[in-house]
Short mmCIF file of C-alpha atoms in Angstrom, two decimals:
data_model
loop_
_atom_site.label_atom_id
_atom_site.label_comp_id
_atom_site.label_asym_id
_atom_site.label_seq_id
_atom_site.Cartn_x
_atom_site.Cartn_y
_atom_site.Cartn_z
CA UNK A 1 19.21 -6.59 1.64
CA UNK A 2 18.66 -8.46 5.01
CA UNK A 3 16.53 -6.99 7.61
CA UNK A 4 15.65 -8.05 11.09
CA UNK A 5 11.73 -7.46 11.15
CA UNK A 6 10.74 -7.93 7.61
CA UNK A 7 11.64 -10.49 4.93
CA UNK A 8 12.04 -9.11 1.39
CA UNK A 9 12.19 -11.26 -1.64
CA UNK A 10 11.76 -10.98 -5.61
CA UNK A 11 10.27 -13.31 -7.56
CA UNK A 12 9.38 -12.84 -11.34
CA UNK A 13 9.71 -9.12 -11.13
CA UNK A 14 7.07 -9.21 -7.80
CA UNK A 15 8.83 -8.27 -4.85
CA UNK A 16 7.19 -9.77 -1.54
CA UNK A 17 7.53 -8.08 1.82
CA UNK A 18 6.13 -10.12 4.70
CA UNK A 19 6.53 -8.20 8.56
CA UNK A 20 7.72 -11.22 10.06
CA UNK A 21 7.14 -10.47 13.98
CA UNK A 22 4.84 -12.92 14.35
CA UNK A 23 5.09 -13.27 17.87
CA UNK A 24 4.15 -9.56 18.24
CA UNK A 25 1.26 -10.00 15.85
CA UNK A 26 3.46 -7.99 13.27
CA UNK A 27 2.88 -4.90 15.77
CA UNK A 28 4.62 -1.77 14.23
CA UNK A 29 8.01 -1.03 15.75
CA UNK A 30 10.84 1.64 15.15
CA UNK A 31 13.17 -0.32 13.99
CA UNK A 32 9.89 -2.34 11.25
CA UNK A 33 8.85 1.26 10.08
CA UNK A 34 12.61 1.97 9.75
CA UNK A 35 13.11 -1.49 7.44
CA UNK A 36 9.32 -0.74 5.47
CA UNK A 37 10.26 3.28 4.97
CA UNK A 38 13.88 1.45 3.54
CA UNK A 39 12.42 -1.14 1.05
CA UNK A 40 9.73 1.03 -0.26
CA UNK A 41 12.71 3.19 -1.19
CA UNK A 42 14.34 0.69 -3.01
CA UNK A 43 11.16 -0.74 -4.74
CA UNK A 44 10.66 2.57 -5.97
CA UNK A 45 13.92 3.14 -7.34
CA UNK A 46 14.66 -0.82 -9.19
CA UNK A 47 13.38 -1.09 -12.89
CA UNK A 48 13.20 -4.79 -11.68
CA UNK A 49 10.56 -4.62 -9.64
CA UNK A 50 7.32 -4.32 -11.60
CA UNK A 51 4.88 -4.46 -8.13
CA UNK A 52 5.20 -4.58 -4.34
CA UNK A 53 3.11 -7.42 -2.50
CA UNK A 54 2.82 -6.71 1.04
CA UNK A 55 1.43 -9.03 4.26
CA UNK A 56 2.14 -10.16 7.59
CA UNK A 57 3.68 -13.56 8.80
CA UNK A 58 1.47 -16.48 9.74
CA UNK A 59 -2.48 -16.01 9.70
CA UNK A 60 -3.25 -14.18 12.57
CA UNK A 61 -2.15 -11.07 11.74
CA UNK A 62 -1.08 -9.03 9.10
CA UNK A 63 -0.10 -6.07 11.34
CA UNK A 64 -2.19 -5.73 15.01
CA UNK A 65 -1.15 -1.82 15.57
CA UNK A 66 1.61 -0.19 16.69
CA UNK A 67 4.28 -1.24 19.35
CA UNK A 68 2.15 0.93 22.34
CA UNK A 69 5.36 -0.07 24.85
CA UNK A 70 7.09 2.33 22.88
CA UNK A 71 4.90 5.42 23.05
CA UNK A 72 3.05 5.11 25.75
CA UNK A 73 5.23 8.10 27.98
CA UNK A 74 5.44 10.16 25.22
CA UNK A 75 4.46 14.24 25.31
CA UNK A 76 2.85 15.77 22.84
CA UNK A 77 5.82 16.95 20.70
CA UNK A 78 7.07 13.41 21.11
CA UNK A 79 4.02 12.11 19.95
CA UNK A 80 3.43 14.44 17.03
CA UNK A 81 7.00 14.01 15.42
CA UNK A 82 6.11 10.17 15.62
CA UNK A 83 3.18 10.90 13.89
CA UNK A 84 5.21 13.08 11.46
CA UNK A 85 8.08 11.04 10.76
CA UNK A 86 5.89 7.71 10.23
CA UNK A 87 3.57 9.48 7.65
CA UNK A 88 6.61 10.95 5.86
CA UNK A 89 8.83 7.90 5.76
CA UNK A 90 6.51 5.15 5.37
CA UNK A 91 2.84 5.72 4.86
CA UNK A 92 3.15 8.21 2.61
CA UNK A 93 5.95 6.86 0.49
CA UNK A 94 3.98 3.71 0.23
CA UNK A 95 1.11 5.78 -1.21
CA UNK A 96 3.59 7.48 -3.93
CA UNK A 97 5.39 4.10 -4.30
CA UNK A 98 5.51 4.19 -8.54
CA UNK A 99 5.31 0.32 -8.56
CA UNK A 100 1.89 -0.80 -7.30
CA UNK A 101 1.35 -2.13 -3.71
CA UNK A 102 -1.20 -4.41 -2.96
CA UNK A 103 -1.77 -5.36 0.82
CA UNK A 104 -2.73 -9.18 1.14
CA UNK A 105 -4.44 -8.69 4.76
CA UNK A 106 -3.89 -12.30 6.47
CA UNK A 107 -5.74 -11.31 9.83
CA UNK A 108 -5.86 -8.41 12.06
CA UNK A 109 -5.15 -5.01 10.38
CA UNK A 110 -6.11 -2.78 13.44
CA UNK A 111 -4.62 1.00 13.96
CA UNK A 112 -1.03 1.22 12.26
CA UNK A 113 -2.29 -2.17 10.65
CA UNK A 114 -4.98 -0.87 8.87
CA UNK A 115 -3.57 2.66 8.27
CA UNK A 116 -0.38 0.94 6.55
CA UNK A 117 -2.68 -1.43 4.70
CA UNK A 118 -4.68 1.76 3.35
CA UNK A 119 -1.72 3.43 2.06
CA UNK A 120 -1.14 0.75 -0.33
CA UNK A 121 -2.74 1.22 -3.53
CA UNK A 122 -5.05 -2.36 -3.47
CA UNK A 123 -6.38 -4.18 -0.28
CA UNK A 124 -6.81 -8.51 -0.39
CA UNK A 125 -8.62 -9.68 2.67
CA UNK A 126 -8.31 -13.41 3.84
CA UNK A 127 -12.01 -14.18 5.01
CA UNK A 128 -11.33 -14.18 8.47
CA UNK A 129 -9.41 -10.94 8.40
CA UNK A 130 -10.97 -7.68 10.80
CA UNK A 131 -10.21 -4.20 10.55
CA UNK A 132 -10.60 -1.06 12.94
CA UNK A 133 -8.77 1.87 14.11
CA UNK A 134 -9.06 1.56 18.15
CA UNK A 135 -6.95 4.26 19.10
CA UNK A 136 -9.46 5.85 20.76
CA UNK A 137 -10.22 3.47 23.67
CA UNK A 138 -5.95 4.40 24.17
CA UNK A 139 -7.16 7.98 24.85
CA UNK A 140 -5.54 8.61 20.68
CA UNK A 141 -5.87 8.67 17.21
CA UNK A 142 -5.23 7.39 14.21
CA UNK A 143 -1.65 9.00 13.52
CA UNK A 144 0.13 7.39 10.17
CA UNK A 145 -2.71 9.11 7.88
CA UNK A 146 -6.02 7.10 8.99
CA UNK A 147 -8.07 9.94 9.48
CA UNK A 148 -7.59 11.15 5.96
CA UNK A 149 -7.06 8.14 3.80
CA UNK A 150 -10.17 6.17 5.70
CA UNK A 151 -12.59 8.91 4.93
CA UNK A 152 -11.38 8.94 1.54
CA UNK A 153 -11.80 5.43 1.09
CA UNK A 154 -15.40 5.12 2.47
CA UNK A 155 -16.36 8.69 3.18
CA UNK A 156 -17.53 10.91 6.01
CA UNK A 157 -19.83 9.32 8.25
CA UNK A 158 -18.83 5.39 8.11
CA UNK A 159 -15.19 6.81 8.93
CA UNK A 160 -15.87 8.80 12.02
CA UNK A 161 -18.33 6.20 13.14
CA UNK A 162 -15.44 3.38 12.69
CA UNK A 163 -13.07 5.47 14.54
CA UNK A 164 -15.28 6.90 17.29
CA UNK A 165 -16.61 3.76 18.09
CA UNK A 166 -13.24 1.66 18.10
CA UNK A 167 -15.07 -1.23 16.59
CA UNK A 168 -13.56 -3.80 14.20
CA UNK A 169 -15.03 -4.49 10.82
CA UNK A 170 -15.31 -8.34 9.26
CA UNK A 171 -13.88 -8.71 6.03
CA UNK A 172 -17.23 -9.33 4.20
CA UNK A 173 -18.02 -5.89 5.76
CA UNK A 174 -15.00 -3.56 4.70
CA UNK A 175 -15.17 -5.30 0.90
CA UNK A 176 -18.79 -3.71 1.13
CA UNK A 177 -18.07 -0.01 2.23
CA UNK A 178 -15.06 -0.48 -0.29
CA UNK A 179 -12.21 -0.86 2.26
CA UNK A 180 -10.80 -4.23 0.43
CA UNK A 181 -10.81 -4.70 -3.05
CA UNK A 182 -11.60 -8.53 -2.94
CA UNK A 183 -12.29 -11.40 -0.15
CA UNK A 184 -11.37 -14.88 -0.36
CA UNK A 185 -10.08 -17.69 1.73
CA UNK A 186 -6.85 -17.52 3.47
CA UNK A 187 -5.42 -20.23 1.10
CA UNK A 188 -6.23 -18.51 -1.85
CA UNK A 189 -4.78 -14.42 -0.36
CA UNK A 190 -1.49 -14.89 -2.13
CA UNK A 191 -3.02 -16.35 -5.35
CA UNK A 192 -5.38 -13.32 -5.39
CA UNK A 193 -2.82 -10.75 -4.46
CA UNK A 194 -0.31 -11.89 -7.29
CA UNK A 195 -2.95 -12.67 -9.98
CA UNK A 196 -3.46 -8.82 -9.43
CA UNK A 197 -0.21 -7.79 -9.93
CA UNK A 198 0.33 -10.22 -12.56
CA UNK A 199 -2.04 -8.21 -14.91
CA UNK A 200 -0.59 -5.07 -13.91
CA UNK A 201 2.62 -6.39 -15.40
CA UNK A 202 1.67 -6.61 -18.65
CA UNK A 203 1.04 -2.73 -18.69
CA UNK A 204 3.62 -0.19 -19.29
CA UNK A 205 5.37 0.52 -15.81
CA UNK A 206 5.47 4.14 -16.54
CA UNK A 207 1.94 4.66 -17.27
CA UNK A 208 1.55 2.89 -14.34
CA UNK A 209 3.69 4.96 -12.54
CA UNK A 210 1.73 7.90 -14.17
CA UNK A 211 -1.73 6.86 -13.45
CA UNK A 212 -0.49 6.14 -9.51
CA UNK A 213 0.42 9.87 -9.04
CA UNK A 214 -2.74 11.18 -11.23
CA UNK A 215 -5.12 8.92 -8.95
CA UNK A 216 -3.54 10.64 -5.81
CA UNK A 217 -3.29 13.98 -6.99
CA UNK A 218 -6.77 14.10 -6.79
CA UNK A 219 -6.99 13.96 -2.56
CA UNK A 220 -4.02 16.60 -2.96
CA UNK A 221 -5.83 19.87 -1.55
CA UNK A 222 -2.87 22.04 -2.87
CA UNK A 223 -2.45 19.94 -6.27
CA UNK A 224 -4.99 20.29 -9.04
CA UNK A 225 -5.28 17.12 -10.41
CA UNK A 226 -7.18 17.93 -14.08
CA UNK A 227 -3.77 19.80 -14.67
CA UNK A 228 -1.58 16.85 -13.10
CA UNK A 229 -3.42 14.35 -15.88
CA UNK A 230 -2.29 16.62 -18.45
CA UNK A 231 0.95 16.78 -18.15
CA UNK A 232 1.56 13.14 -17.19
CA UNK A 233 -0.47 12.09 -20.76
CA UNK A 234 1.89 14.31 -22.44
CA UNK A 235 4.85 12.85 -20.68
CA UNK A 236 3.86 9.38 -21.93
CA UNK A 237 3.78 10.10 -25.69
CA UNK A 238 7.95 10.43 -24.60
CA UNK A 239 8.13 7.00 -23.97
CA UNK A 240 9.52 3.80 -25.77
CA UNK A 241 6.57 2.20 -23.87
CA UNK A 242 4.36 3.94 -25.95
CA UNK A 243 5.63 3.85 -28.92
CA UNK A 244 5.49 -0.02 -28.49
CA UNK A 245 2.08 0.09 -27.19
CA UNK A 246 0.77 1.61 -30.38
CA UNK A 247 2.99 -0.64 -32.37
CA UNK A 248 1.65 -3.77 -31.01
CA UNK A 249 -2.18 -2.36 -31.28
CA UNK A 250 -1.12 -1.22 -34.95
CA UNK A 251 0.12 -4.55 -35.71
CA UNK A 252 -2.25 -6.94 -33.89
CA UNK A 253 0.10 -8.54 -31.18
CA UNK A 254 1.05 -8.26 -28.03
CA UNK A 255 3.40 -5.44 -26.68
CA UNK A 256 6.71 -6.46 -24.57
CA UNK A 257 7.44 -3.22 -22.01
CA UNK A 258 10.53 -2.03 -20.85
CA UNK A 259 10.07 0.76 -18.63
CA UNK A 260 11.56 3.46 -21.07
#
């Protein structure tokens, strides 16, 4: 499908999604949420795409915040059904996405940034990369989910101090308090991304599917995520995948998944 804001392409069963605004710094429009909430659906529902690798055009940014011109005379209700809508389209269904989604952070990831780069399920960080939530010098918030998923990530007090303060994080910094997985050198943030997603390809896509919504059951208040483990182990033992998973083991070579 052909978009305005974001390119979207599949190669060997990866399927790479750059916000290509690079003249906004990738900032976070209507009509780019629109495009990312529309090719997360699709990744989620193609058997052909085994992982989702998401970044920002150029290397100065893989997404600076959110498109302020387009907010900034909003009221309240105004502002909470953009809140609402953004969490429920986007952020969110990045989070439930089935096929992983690793965020290859090229640059900035401040406010929307860095909330959409925390919904995906692994964070890459080019060296030079910095992080924050500023929304409160705008007199705001974070409003696509930061609040939550950045205290989850690196807990109580480093959260409200990152937010409070508006600061931005270096790289080196978030990989210690566990906000990126890994940090290497801009020239090697693709490499590192899809050597990541390469491995997860050799697993069975359902488990991985499985293991996805066990993992985020368990930040669920309502959900109880012991029982959610349960059933989605028994729901595997259904599976062609495992069947050939225990064949291969049994027979000392290497299984060959199909997603059934």
């Amino acid at each position: 499908m052909t978009y305005q804001n974001i390119l979207s392409e599949l190669k060997e069963q990866i399927l790479y999604v750059t916000i290509n605004r690079e003249h906004k710094l990738n900032a976070l429009n209507k009509e780019t949420l629109a495009e990312l909430a529309d090719v997360i659906a699709v990744a989620s529902q193609q058997d052909e795409v085994r992982g989702v690798l998401l970044t920002g055009a150029g290397e100065k940014a893989f997404v600076a915040g959110a498109d302020i011109s387009e907010f900034s005379d909003y009221n309240g209700e105004q502002g909470e059904e953009l809140a609402r809508k953004g969490q429920e389209l986007v952020f969110n269904a990045i989070e439930k996405c089935p096929k992983p989604v690793v965020a290859a952070i090229n640059g900035f990831a401040l406010g929307g940034g860095l909330e959409l780069a925390m919904a995906c399920h692994i964070r890459v960080g080019a060296d030079h990369a910095k992080l924050g939530l500023p929304e409160t010098s705008l007199g705001l918030i974070p409003g696509y989910g930061g609040t939550q998923r950045l205290t989850q990530i690196v807990g109580k007090g480093k959260a409200i101090e990152m937010i409070a303060t508006a600061d931005m994080i270096s790289a080196e910094d978030a990989e210690k308090i566990g906000l990126l997985n890994y940090v290497v050198p801009q020239s090697e943030l693709i490499a590192k991304a899809e050597s990541i997603l390469n491995r997860i390809k050799l697993r069975a896509p359902l488990a991985i599917a499985a293991a996805i919504k066990s993992v985020n059951s368990a930040f669920d208040v309502e959900a109880n995520g012991f029982e959610i483990e349960i059933k989605e182990f028994g729901l595997c033992f259904n599976t062609e995948d495992f069947k050939e998973g225990t064949r291969a083991f049994l027979e000392k070579r290497k299984p060959v998944f199909q997603g059934k």
